[in-house]
mmCIF file of C-alpha atoms in Angstrom:
data_model
loop_
_atom_site.group_PDB
_atom_site.id
_atom_site.type_symbol
_atom_site.label_atom_id
_atom_site.label_comp_id
_atom_site.label_asym_id
_atom_site.label_seq_id
_atom_site.Cartn_x
_atom_site.Cartn_y
_atom_site.Cartn_z
ATOM 1 C CA MET A 254 25.990 11.368 3.461
ATOM 2 C CA PRO A 255 22.725 12.737 2.316
ATOM 3 C CA ALA A 256 20.837 14.801 4.591
ATOM 4 C CA TYR A 257 17.459 13.393 5.549
ATOM 5 C CA LYS A 258 14.470 15.711 6.952
ATOM 6 C CA LEU A 259 11.655 14.287 8.114
ATOM 7 C CA MET A 260 8.437 16.433 8.327
ATOM 8 C CA TYR A 261 5.198 15.552 10.184
ATOM 9 C CA PHE A 262 3.477 16.816 12.702
ATOM 10 C CA ASP A 263 3.891 16.850 16.686
ATOM 11 C CA THR A 264 2.887 13.299 17.132
ATOM 12 C CA LYS A 265 3.734 9.186 16.243
ATOM 13 C CA GLY A 266 0.906 9.039 13.570
ATOM 14 C CA ARG A 267 2.614 7.701 10.429
ATOM 15 C CA ALA A 268 5.839 8.808 11.414
ATOM 16 C CA GLU A 269 6.823 7.163 13.956
ATOM 17 C CA VAL A 270 7.426 3.903 12.377
ATOM 18 C CA ILE A 271 9.743 5.944 9.671
ATOM 19 C CA ARG A 272 11.825 7.675 12.873
ATOM 20 C CA LEU A 273 12.507 3.691 14.327
ATOM 21 C CA ALA A 274 13.314 2.839 11.106
ATOM 22 C CA PHE A 275 15.790 5.537 11.132
ATOM 23 C CA VAL A 276 16.720 4.706 14.527
ATOM 24 C CA VAL A 277 17.298 1.019 13.925
ATOM 25 C CA ALA A 278 19.678 2.095 11.089
ATOM 26 C CA GLY A 279 21.663 4.605 13.401
ATOM 27 C CA GLN A 280 20.830 7.158 10.913
ATOM 28 C CA SER A 281 21.029 10.821 11.852
ATOM 29 C CA PHE A 282 17.756 12.895 10.755
ATOM 30 C CA GLU A 283 15.872 16.184 11.094
ATOM 31 C CA ASP A 284 12.488 15.591 12.972
ATOM 32 C CA LYS A 285 10.369 18.201 11.786
ATOM 33 C CA ARG A 286 7.485 18.371 13.856
ATOM 34 C CA PHE A 287 5.048 21.620 12.533
ATOM 35 C CA PRO A 288 2.847 23.025 14.750
ATOM 36 C CA MET A 289 -0.851 23.418 12.980
ATOM 37 C CA GLU A 290 0.019 27.057 12.173
ATOM 38 C CA GLU A 291 2.979 26.696 10.563
ATOM 39 C CA TRP A 292 1.896 23.670 8.418
ATOM 40 C CA GLN A 293 -0.947 25.812 6.702
ATOM 41 C CA THR A 294 1.812 28.218 5.660
ATOM 42 C CA VAL A 295 3.921 25.179 4.359
ATOM 43 C CA LYS A 296 1.652 23.077 2.813
ATOM 44 C CA PRO A 297 1.149 24.608 -0.681
ATOM 45 C CA THR A 298 5.083 23.856 -0.500
ATOM 46 C CA ILE A 299 5.055 19.792 -0.059
ATOM 47 C CA PRO A 300 3.735 17.465 -2.950
ATOM 48 C CA GLN A 301 0.262 16.314 -2.855
ATOM 49 C CA LYS A 302 0.428 18.275 0.020
ATOM 50 C CA GLN A 303 0.260 15.646 3.181
ATOM 51 C CA LEU A 304 2.758 14.404 5.555
ATOM 52 C CA PRO A 305 4.750 12.791 6.234
ATOM 53 C CA CYS A 306 7.182 14.012 3.850
ATOM 54 C CA LEU A 307 10.667 13.087 3.820
ATOM 55 C CA GLN A 308 13.543 15.675 1.932
ATOM 56 C CA VAL A 309 16.643 13.569 0.925
ATOM 57 C CA ASP A 310 18.535 16.363 0.423
ATOM 58 C CA GLY A 311 17.133 18.605 -2.130
ATOM 59 C CA ARG A 312 14.336 15.713 -3.082
ATOM 60 C CA LEU A 313 11.117 15.945 -1.477
ATOM 61 C CA ILE A 314 9.422 12.153 -1.077
ATOM 62 C CA PRO A 315 5.450 12.078 0.200
ATOM 63 C CA GLN A 316 3.585 8.828 0.812
ATOM 64 C CA SER A 317 4.091 6.730 3.824
ATOM 65 C CA GLY A 318 4.485 4.152 2.215
ATOM 66 C CA ALA A 319 6.823 5.064 -0.380
ATOM 67 C CA ILE A 320 9.150 6.613 2.546
ATOM 68 C CA MET A 321 9.316 4.109 4.707
ATOM 69 C CA ARG A 322 9.960 1.246 2.107
ATOM 70 C CA TYR A 323 12.926 3.606 0.587
ATOM 71 C CA VAL A 324 14.217 4.048 4.194
ATOM 72 C CA ALA A 325 13.729 0.626 4.270
ATOM 73 C CA ARG A 326 15.540 -0.209 0.941
ATOM 74 C CA GLU A 327 18.526 2.215 1.939
ATOM 75 C CA PHE A 328 19.369 0.531 5.033
ATOM 76 C CA GLY A 329 18.820 -2.991 4.579
ATOM 77 C CA LEU A 330 15.598 -3.521 6.812
ATOM 78 C CA TYR A 331 13.724 -4.688 3.424
ATOM 79 C CA GLY A 332 14.531 -7.756 3.167
ATOM 80 C CA ASP A 333 17.671 -9.493 0.992
ATOM 81 C CA ASN A 334 15.729 -10.707 -1.897
ATOM 82 C CA ASN A 335 12.783 -10.684 -3.639
ATOM 83 C CA ASP A 336 10.773 -13.317 -1.591
ATOM 84 C CA GLU A 337 11.917 -11.545 1.871
ATOM 85 C CA ASN A 338 10.870 -8.082 0.238
ATOM 86 C CA THR A 339 7.597 -9.288 -0.208
ATOM 87 C CA ARG A 340 6.962 -11.065 3.080
ATOM 88 C CA VAL A 341 7.599 -7.088 4.277
ATOM 89 C CA ASP A 342 4.832 -5.730 1.911
ATOM 90 C CA VAL A 343 2.692 -8.555 2.897
ATOM 91 C CA ILE A 344 2.844 -7.961 6.251
ATOM 92 C CA ILE A 345 2.495 -3.887 5.255
ATOM 93 C CA GLY A 346 -0.638 -4.910 3.536
ATOM 94 C CA THR A 347 -2.377 -6.876 6.373
ATOM 95 C CA ALA A 348 -1.315 -4.017 8.760
ATOM 96 C CA GLU A 349 -3.209 -1.442 6.550
ATOM 97 C CA ASP A 350 -6.213 -3.615 6.143
ATOM 98 C CA PHE A 351 -6.342 -3.731 10.027
ATOM 99 C CA LEU A 352 -5.474 0.100 10.167
ATOM 100 C CA LYS A 353 -8.672 0.841 8.516
ATOM 101 C CA SER A 354 -10.969 -0.036 11.232
ATOM 102 C CA ALA A 355 -8.777 1.482 13.770
ATOM 103 C CA ILE A 356 -8.609 5.055 11.735
ATOM 104 C CA ALA A 357 -12.482 4.321 11.013
ATOM 105 C CA ILE A 358 -13.000 5.020 14.825
ATOM 106 C CA HIS A 359 -11.081 8.232 14.929
ATOM 107 C CA TYR A 360 -12.932 9.725 12.391
ATOM 108 C CA GLU A 361 -16.384 8.469 13.492
ATOM 109 C CA LYS A 362 -18.320 11.344 14.919
ATOM 110 C CA ASP A 363 -21.821 9.740 16.297
ATOM 111 C CA GLU A 364 -20.543 8.580 19.564
ATOM 112 C CA THR A 365 -22.632 5.187 19.875
ATOM 113 C CA LYS A 366 -21.609 4.493 16.375
ATOM 114 C CA LYS A 367 -18.518 4.839 17.662
ATOM 115 C CA ALA A 368 -18.808 2.728 21.309
ATOM 116 C CA GLU A 369 -19.428 0.110 18.903
ATOM 117 C CA LEU A 370 -17.000 0.366 16.710
ATOM 118 C CA LYS A 371 -14.342 0.054 19.011
ATOM 119 C CA LYS A 372 -16.000 -2.361 20.757
ATOM 120 C CA ASP A 373 -15.719 -4.484 17.213
ATOM 121 C CA LEU A 374 -12.306 -3.204 17.715
ATOM 122 C CA GLU A 375 -11.485 -5.076 20.475
ATOM 123 C CA GLU A 376 -13.631 -7.927 20.581
ATOM 124 C CA ASN A 377 -13.069 -9.177 16.878
ATOM 125 C CA LYS A 378 -10.511 -6.994 14.762
ATOM 126 C CA LEU A 379 -7.711 -6.405 16.914
ATOM 127 C CA PRO A 380 -7.728 -10.508 18.065
ATOM 128 C CA GLN A 381 -8.566 -11.266 14.163
ATOM 129 C CA PHE A 382 -5.048 -9.245 13.293
ATOM 130 C CA PHE A 383 -2.919 -10.432 16.115
ATOM 131 C CA SER A 384 -3.870 -14.398 15.303
ATOM 132 C CA LEU A 385 -2.920 -13.723 11.552
ATOM 133 C CA LEU A 386 0.485 -12.074 12.537
ATOM 134 C CA GLU A 387 0.838 -15.270 15.133
ATOM 135 C CA ASP A 388 0.529 -17.338 11.570
ATOM 136 C CA ILE A 389 2.640 -14.898 9.581
ATOM 137 C CA LEU A 390 5.359 -15.096 12.063
ATOM 138 C CA LYS A 391 5.313 -18.924 12.891
ATOM 139 C CA GLU A 392 6.044 -18.964 8.941
ATOM 140 C CA ASN A 393 9.651 -18.200 10.158
ATOM 141 C CA ASN A 394 11.803 -19.842 11.753
ATOM 142 C CA ASP A 395 9.283 -20.921 13.804
ATOM 143 C CA GLY A 396 8.166 -17.212 14.685
ATOM 144 C CA ASP A 397 11.251 -17.212 17.519
ATOM 145 C CA GLY A 398 13.084 -14.581 15.385
ATOM 146 C CA PHE A 399 12.081 -12.170 13.415
ATOM 147 C CA PHE A 400 9.368 -11.585 10.976
ATOM 148 C CA VAL A 401 11.364 -11.861 8.037
ATOM 149 C CA GLY A 402 15.095 -13.427 7.511
ATOM 150 C CA LYS A 403 17.348 -13.634 10.397
ATOM 151 C CA LYS A 404 17.151 -9.455 10.924
ATOM 152 C CA ILE A 405 15.370 -7.053 12.093
ATOM 153 C CA SER A 406 13.341 -5.275 9.340
ATOM 154 C CA LEU A 407 10.916 -2.796 8.496
ATOM 155 C CA ALA A 408 7.763 -5.267 9.168
ATOM 156 C CA ASP A 409 8.890 -5.859 12.610
ATOM 157 C CA ILE A 410 9.055 -2.132 13.804
ATOM 158 C CA LEU A 411 6.158 -1.615 12.004
ATOM 159 C CA ILE A 412 3.875 -4.100 14.057
ATOM 160 C CA TYR A 413 5.627 -3.009 17.349
ATOM 161 C CA ASP A 414 4.870 0.729 16.381
ATOM 162 C CA ILE A 415 1.150 -0.068 15.568
ATOM 163 C CA THR A 416 0.468 -1.985 19.064
ATOM 164 C CA ASP A 417 2.009 0.781 20.899
ATOM 165 C CA GLN A 418 -0.272 3.862 18.597
ATOM 166 C CA VAL A 419 -3.663 1.500 18.664
ATOM 167 C CA GLY A 420 -2.898 0.386 22.789
ATOM 168 C CA ALA A 421 -2.964 3.584 23.243
ATOM 169 C CA THR A 422 -6.491 4.315 22.727
ATOM 170 C CA ALA A 423 -7.917 0.759 23.216
ATOM 171 C CA LYS A 424 -7.534 -2.315 25.112
ATOM 172 C CA LEU A 425 -5.456 -4.838 23.357
ATOM 173 C CA PRO A 426 -5.863 -8.487 23.893
ATOM 174 C CA ALA A 427 -3.369 -10.446 25.065
ATOM 175 C CA PHE A 428 -0.723 -11.178 22.509
ATOM 176 C CA PRO A 429 -0.314 -14.908 21.287
ATOM 177 C CA PRO A 430 2.781 -16.599 22.419
ATOM 178 C CA LYS A 431 5.311 -15.882 19.335
ATOM 179 C CA LEU A 432 4.028 -12.093 18.816
ATOM 180 C CA GLY A 433 4.619 -11.270 22.511
ATOM 181 C CA GLY A 434 8.098 -12.932 22.066
ATOM 182 C CA LEU A 435 8.394 -10.978 18.932
ATOM 183 C CA ILE A 436 7.170 -7.118 20.480
ATOM 184 C CA GLU A 437 9.618 -8.049 23.562
ATOM 185 C CA ARG A 438 12.448 -8.639 21.374
ATOM 186 C CA VAL A 439 11.549 -5.243 19.107
ATOM 187 C CA LYS A 440 11.172 -3.198 22.541
ATOM 188 C CA ASN A 441 14.746 -4.195 23.538
ATOM 189 C CA TYR A 442 16.488 -4.305 20.167
ATOM 190 C CA PRO A 443 18.938 -2.170 21.336
ATOM 191 C CA LYS A 444 18.862 1.029 19.743
ATOM 192 C CA ILE A 445 15.060 1.047 20.193
ATOM 193 C CA LYS A 446 15.366 0.507 23.815
ATOM 194 C CA GLU A 447 17.354 3.216 23.901
ATOM 195 C CA TYR A 448 15.443 5.522 21.462
ATOM 196 C CA LEU A 449 11.404 4.524 23.702
ATOM 197 C CA ALA A 450 13.947 5.446 26.870
ATOM 198 C CA LYS A 451 14.163 8.777 25.457
ATOM 199 C CA ARG A 452 10.797 9.164 23.525
ATOM 200 C CA GLY A 453 8.585 8.041 26.754
ATOM 201 C CA LYS A 454 4.904 7.217 25.770
ATOM 202 C CA MET B 166 10.552 -21.201 -14.477
ATOM 203 C CA PRO B 167 8.262 -21.355 -11.939
ATOM 204 C CA ALA B 168 4.505 -22.040 -12.041
ATOM 205 C CA TYR B 169 2.604 -18.835 -11.665
ATOM 206 C CA LYS B 170 -1.448 -19.053 -10.546
ATOM 207 C CA LEU B 171 -3.523 -16.056 -10.411
ATOM 208 C CA MET B 172 -6.419 -16.605 -8.117
ATOM 209 C CA TYR B 173 -9.462 -13.863 -8.293
ATOM 210 C CA PHE B 174 -13.107 -13.094 -8.566
ATOM 211 C CA GLU B 175 -14.573 -13.670 -12.474
ATOM 212 C CA ALA B 176 -13.679 -9.521 -12.715
ATOM 213 C CA LYS B 177 -10.795 -7.476 -13.143
ATOM 214 C CA GLY B 178 -11.042 -5.644 -9.843
ATOM 215 C CA ARG B 179 -7.844 -5.728 -7.936
ATOM 216 C CA ALA B 180 -6.390 -8.309 -10.198
ATOM 217 C CA GLU B 181 -6.278 -6.844 -13.394
ATOM 218 C CA VAL B 182 -3.070 -4.944 -12.631
ATOM 219 C CA ILE B 183 -1.083 -7.942 -12.248
ATOM 220 C CA ARG B 184 -2.818 -9.950 -15.383
ATOM 221 C CA LEU B 185 -1.308 -6.755 -17.169
ATOM 222 C CA SER B 186 1.716 -6.786 -15.677
ATOM 223 C CA PHE B 187 2.194 -11.096 -16.584
ATOM 224 C CA ALA B 188 1.081 -9.326 -19.749
ATOM 225 C CA VAL B 189 4.116 -7.057 -20.457
ATOM 226 C CA ALA B 190 6.616 -9.425 -19.306
ATOM 227 C CA GLY B 191 5.623 -11.889 -21.102
ATOM 228 C CA GLN B 192 4.909 -14.723 -18.902
ATOM 229 C CA SER B 193 2.257 -17.426 -18.792
ATOM 230 C CA PHE B 194 0.200 -17.992 -15.798
ATOM 231 C CA GLU B 195 -2.724 -19.976 -14.725
ATOM 232 C CA ASP B 196 -6.041 -17.051 -14.453
ATOM 233 C CA LYS B 197 -8.000 -18.805 -12.571
ATOM 234 C CA ARG B 198 -11.324 -17.029 -11.753
ATOM 235 C CA TYR B 199 -13.634 -18.306 -8.915
ATOM 236 C CA SER B 200 -17.285 -17.903 -9.129
ATOM 237 C CA ILE B 201 -18.806 -17.230 -5.894
ATOM 238 C CA GLU B 202 -20.168 -20.556 -5.039
ATOM 239 C CA GLU B 203 -16.344 -22.109 -5.679
ATOM 240 C CA TRP B 204 -14.803 -19.070 -3.760
ATOM 241 C CA TYR B 205 -16.606 -20.281 -0.194
ATOM 242 C CA LYS B 206 -15.360 -23.535 -0.793
ATOM 243 C CA VAL B 207 -11.509 -22.536 -1.329
ATOM 244 C CA LYS B 208 -11.817 -19.729 1.232
ATOM 245 C CA GLN B 209 -10.383 -21.245 3.954
ATOM 246 C CA ALA B 210 -7.127 -22.765 2.417
ATOM 247 C CA ILE B 211 -6.186 -19.435 1.381
ATOM 248 C CA PRO B 212 -4.002 -16.902 3.525
ATOM 249 C CA GLN B 213 -6.179 -14.477 4.962
ATOM 250 C CA HIS B 214 -9.309 -15.513 3.273
ATOM 251 C CA GLN B 215 -9.048 -12.940 0.568
ATOM 252 C CA LEU B 216 -7.975 -12.515 -2.856
ATOM 253 C CA PRO B 217 -6.657 -11.405 -5.169
ATOM 254 C CA CYS B 218 -3.542 -14.613 -4.114
ATOM 255 C CA LEU B 219 -0.754 -15.629 -6.062
ATOM 256 C CA GLN B 220 0.594 -18.980 -6.107
ATOM 257 C CA VAL B 221 3.831 -19.009 -7.078
ATOM 258 C CA ASP B 222 5.102 -22.789 -7.024
ATOM 259 C CA GLY B 223 3.932 -24.500 -3.913
ATOM 260 C CA ARG B 224 4.135 -20.740 -2.212
ATOM 261 C CA PHE B 225 0.913 -18.557 -1.862
ATOM 262 C CA ILE B 226 1.248 -14.739 -1.427
ATOM 263 C CA PRO B 227 -1.610 -12.601 -0.702
ATOM 264 C CA GLN B 228 -2.327 -8.969 -0.513
ATOM 265 C CA SER B 229 -2.467 -7.206 -4.003
ATOM 266 C CA GLY B 230 -0.043 -4.391 -3.404
ATOM 267 C CA ALA B 231 2.163 -7.084 -2.331
ATOM 268 C CA ILE B 232 2.035 -9.466 -5.421
ATOM 269 C CA MET B 233 2.138 -6.456 -7.608
ATOM 270 C CA ARG B 234 5.414 -5.466 -6.228
ATOM 271 C CA TYR B 235 6.633 -9.475 -6.408
ATOM 272 C CA ILE B 236 5.561 -9.375 -9.984
ATOM 273 C CA ALA B 237 7.432 -5.924 -10.694
ATOM 274 C CA ARG B 238 10.425 -6.612 -9.249
ATOM 275 C CA GLU B 239 10.796 -10.111 -10.562
ATOM 276 C CA PHE B 240 10.432 -8.764 -14.083
ATOM 277 C CA GLY B 241 12.100 -5.272 -13.929
ATOM 278 C CA LEU B 242 8.686 -3.278 -13.928
ATOM 279 C CA HIS B 243 9.401 -1.654 -10.071
ATOM 280 C CA GLY B 244 12.764 0.838 -11.694
ATOM 281 C CA ASP B 245 16.139 0.355 -11.089
ATOM 282 C CA ASN B 246 17.469 1.880 -8.286
ATOM 283 C CA ASN B 247 15.799 2.703 -4.425
ATOM 284 C CA ASP B 248 15.010 6.403 -6.009
ATOM 285 C CA GLU B 249 12.934 4.661 -9.176
ATOM 286 C CA ASN B 250 11.421 2.209 -6.617
ATOM 287 C CA THR B 251 10.580 4.722 -4.689
ATOM 288 C CA ARG B 252 8.725 7.040 -7.509
ATOM 289 C CA VAL B 253 6.701 3.847 -8.136
ATOM 290 C CA ASP B 254 5.539 3.372 -4.910
ATOM 291 C CA VAL B 255 4.818 7.079 -4.433
ATOM 292 C CA ILE B 256 2.413 6.669 -7.356
ATOM 293 C CA LEU B 257 0.832 3.361 -5.627
ATOM 294 C CA GLY B 258 0.070 5.152 -2.578
ATOM 295 C CA ALA B 259 -1.085 8.139 -4.605
ATOM 296 C CA SER B 260 -3.558 6.003 -6.486
ATOM 297 C CA ASP B 261 -4.363 3.747 -3.023
ATOM 298 C CA ASP B 262 -5.566 7.254 -1.790
ATOM 299 C CA PHE B 263 -7.524 8.023 -4.862
ATOM 300 C CA LEU B 264 -9.447 4.433 -4.797
ATOM 301 C CA LYS B 265 -10.381 5.218 -1.291
ATOM 302 C CA ASN B 266 -12.962 7.323 -3.018
ATOM 303 C CA VAL B 267 -13.855 5.034 -5.376
ATOM 304 C CA MET B 268 -14.985 2.381 -2.629
ATOM 305 C CA SER B 269 -16.496 4.894 -0.805
ATOM 306 C CA TRP B 270 -18.912 5.169 -3.839
ATOM 307 C CA TYR B 271 -19.253 1.342 -4.159
ATOM 308 C CA TYR B 272 -19.756 0.232 -0.719
ATOM 309 C CA GLU B 273 -22.508 3.333 0.340
ATOM 310 C CA LYS B 274 -26.233 2.040 0.357
ATOM 311 C CA ASP B 275 -27.525 5.288 0.714
ATOM 312 C CA GLU B 276 -29.015 6.141 -2.466
ATOM 313 C CA THR B 277 -28.592 9.835 -2.054
ATOM 314 C CA LYS B 278 -25.506 9.503 -0.618
ATOM 315 C CA LYS B 279 -24.384 7.352 -3.697
ATOM 316 C CA GLU B 280 -24.874 9.963 -5.926
ATOM 317 C CA GLU B 281 -23.601 13.154 -3.922
ATOM 318 C CA ILE B 282 -20.063 10.878 -3.838
ATOM 319 C CA ASN B 283 -20.152 9.967 -7.660
ATOM 320 C CA LYS B 284 -20.219 13.581 -8.243
ATOM 321 C CA ASN B 285 -17.798 14.353 -5.582
ATOM 322 C CA LEU B 286 -15.533 11.722 -7.720
ATOM 323 C CA GLU B 287 -16.546 13.578 -11.151
ATOM 324 C CA GLU B 288 -15.751 16.928 -10.012
ATOM 325 C CA THR B 289 -13.479 17.160 -7.648
ATOM 326 C CA LYS B 290 -11.530 14.389 -6.544
ATOM 327 C CA LEU B 291 -10.621 12.374 -10.294
ATOM 328 C CA PRO B 292 -9.403 16.453 -11.746
ATOM 329 C CA GLN B 293 -6.979 16.380 -8.428
ATOM 330 C CA PHE B 294 -6.018 12.679 -9.200
ATOM 331 C CA PHE B 295 -5.499 13.685 -13.173
ATOM 332 C CA SER B 296 -3.989 17.118 -12.021
ATOM 333 C CA LEU B 297 -1.182 15.100 -9.641
ATOM 334 C CA LEU B 298 -0.489 12.791 -12.100
ATOM 335 C CA GLU B 299 0.480 15.080 -14.700
ATOM 336 C CA SER B 300 2.731 17.073 -12.123
ATOM 337 C CA ILE B 301 4.636 13.458 -11.177
ATOM 338 C CA LEU B 302 4.485 12.493 -15.089
ATOM 339 C CA LYS B 303 6.266 15.963 -15.662
ATOM 340 C CA GLU B 304 8.734 15.408 -13.982
ATOM 341 C CA ASN B 305 10.156 12.412 -15.574
ATOM 342 C CA ASP B 306 11.171 13.341 -19.285
ATOM 343 C CA ASP B 307 8.870 16.507 -18.706
ATOM 344 C CA GLY B 308 6.117 13.858 -19.499
ATOM 345 C CA ASP B 309 6.822 12.713 -22.608
ATOM 346 C CA GLY B 310 7.924 9.074 -21.266
ATOM 347 C CA TYR B 311 6.873 6.491 -18.800
ATOM 348 C CA PHE B 312 6.073 7.968 -15.391
ATOM 349 C CA VAL B 313 10.070 6.260 -13.887
ATOM 350 C CA GLY B 314 12.413 6.506 -15.514
ATOM 351 C CA LYS B 315 12.896 5.372 -19.523
ATOM 352 C CA LYS B 316 10.690 2.175 -19.757
ATOM 353 C CA ILE B 317 7.346 0.497 -18.649
ATOM 354 C CA SER B 318 6.851 0.258 -15.259
ATOM 355 C CA LEU B 319 3.825 -1.398 -12.946
ATOM 356 C CA ALA B 320 3.096 2.813 -12.482
ATOM 357 C CA ASP B 321 2.401 3.391 -15.852
ATOM 358 C CA ILE B 322 0.465 0.317 -15.721
ATOM 359 C CA LEU B 323 -1.614 1.052 -12.578
ATOM 360 C CA ILE B 324 -2.543 4.035 -13.674
ATOM 361 C CA TYR B 325 -3.973 3.175 -17.604
ATOM 362 C CA ASP B 326 -6.029 0.343 -15.181
ATOM 363 C CA ILE B 327 -7.532 2.554 -12.559
ATOM 364 C CA THR B 328 -8.580 4.926 -15.613
ATOM 365 C CA ASP B 329 -9.978 2.257 -17.618
ATOM 366 C CA GLN B 330 -12.052 0.797 -14.557
ATOM 367 C CA THR B 331 -12.863 4.151 -12.967
ATOM 368 C CA SER B 332 -13.989 5.117 -16.111
ATOM 369 C CA SER B 333 -17.332 2.445 -15.885
ATOM 370 C CA VAL B 334 -18.267 4.068 -12.350
ATOM 371 C CA ALA B 335 -18.112 7.556 -13.385
ATOM 372 C CA LYS B 336 -17.921 10.093 -16.010
ATOM 373 C CA LEU B 337 -14.006 10.796 -16.489
ATOM 374 C CA PRO B 338 -12.835 14.414 -16.859
ATOM 375 C CA ALA B 339 -10.318 15.019 -19.881
ATOM 376 C CA PHE B 340 -6.688 13.762 -19.278
ATOM 377 C CA PRO B 341 -3.692 16.614 -19.180
ATOM 378 C CA PRO B 342 -2.221 16.743 -22.359
ATOM 379 C CA LYS B 343 0.877 14.553 -20.516
ATOM 380 C CA LEU B 344 -1.733 12.050 -19.305
ATOM 381 C CA ALA B 345 -3.028 11.657 -22.175
ATOM 382 C CA GLY B 346 -0.186 11.281 -24.104
ATOM 383 C CA LEU B 347 0.668 8.218 -21.861
ATOM 384 C CA ILE B 348 -2.150 6.533 -21.816
ATOM 385 C CA ASP B 349 -2.240 6.131 -25.078
ATOM 386 C CA ARG B 350 1.540 5.343 -24.914
ATOM 387 C CA VAL B 351 0.575 2.558 -23.068
ATOM 388 C CA LYS B 352 -2.477 1.347 -24.631
ATOM 389 C CA ASN B 353 -1.020 0.835 -27.872
ATOM 390 C CA TYR B 354 2.590 -1.430 -26.031
ATOM 391 C CA SER B 355 2.341 -4.190 -28.336
ATOM 392 C CA LYS B 356 1.862 -6.566 -25.558
ATOM 393 C CA ILE B 357 -1.007 -4.386 -24.158
ATOM 394 C CA LYS B 358 -2.520 -4.030 -27.001
ATOM 395 C CA GLU B 359 -2.242 -7.175 -27.727
ATOM 396 C CA TYR B 360 -3.658 -8.530 -24.206
ATOM 397 C CA LEU B 361 -6.572 -5.608 -24.762
ATOM 398 C CA ALA B 362 -7.859 -7.029 -28.212
ATOM 399 C CA LYS B 363 -8.456 -10.382 -26.595
ATOM 400 C CA ARG B 364 -9.497 -9.081 -23.711
ATOM 401 C CA GLU B 365 -12.321 -7.141 -25.371
ATOM 402 C CA LYS B 366 -13.412 -10.429 -27.439
ATOM 403 C CA LEU B 367 -14.349 -12.087 -23.850
ATOM 404 C CA THR B 368 -16.384 -9.652 -23.173
ATOM 405 C CA GLN B 369 -18.768 -9.268 -26.047
#
């Protein structure tokens, strides 16, 4: 068994989906969280000088998209064939498109613009995103199971994590019915339920 | 053999890397290019109302990142094991990061700001990106082959395409040595060379 060390800041951010994936896989890993000062000293040694970065035995893997797929492939969370892999990728891509809006708010310095962006997120972007997820979900088992195939995958974990993180800074609209069911299913997935109980918010 | 139809606008944009992948795979596909008026009529029927979209037999695949990986996996252009798949993904991710700068230039309406972004692209972002690619390339066969494993992959095709498209909006710095070799290797890869020759003719 290789030794895994996930490096990030002391927040959820782009690392939490990877932490959740390790948890679902039942795979132990070192959850390294750098405070800012430590990060400044370590930064030059990290490929691309960005976090998250995953160390697997000696090797360093940068780029959150690469890390999440690496872990997903390693632990059967990426679908079982090209069609399923692709379904996971479509959901990752859709999520990234949505996250651009959420992240833009975070970086906006002008308070008036920030408020406008937040309003647009809550009134337009979030409902559109949820509606799209509902459609995608219904393509599989009429939306009564997971996003891909017959078991939990990176897609379910990622969507849960996004709703959790965005929900902390914006008012989420009500979940459409199948998506609401999926979110509950993920929160109550035994290994995730256990992890969330320890993590709290 | 499934029937492939790639739908996009009359441009390189986010579709060209997919066209190039089909070319390398020696796989025929319908290269559907919508005019803007045509697109407005078809848009509602396309998942996520965005292009590119790939139709495989009856099925639609949206999202350029999903399409390029789908094709790459189908035709052996995504590496041969998890480590190699991941190496391709790292390069895709690094490229996405870089392209944000080109996109912000593209969408900037204020002329002064646009100039500044372009200057930053030419003087800072491009050299940093090339330097990063040089380091990544050297991790494999000391940079004398391809980005991943021992054969051409989506990573090589994508990097070639990005340098080609970016060069039409900004002045590229000189390529570091191994990256220069890689770009030449890709341009001269027989199926790509053939494709590029035809593509040149179309734009004359």
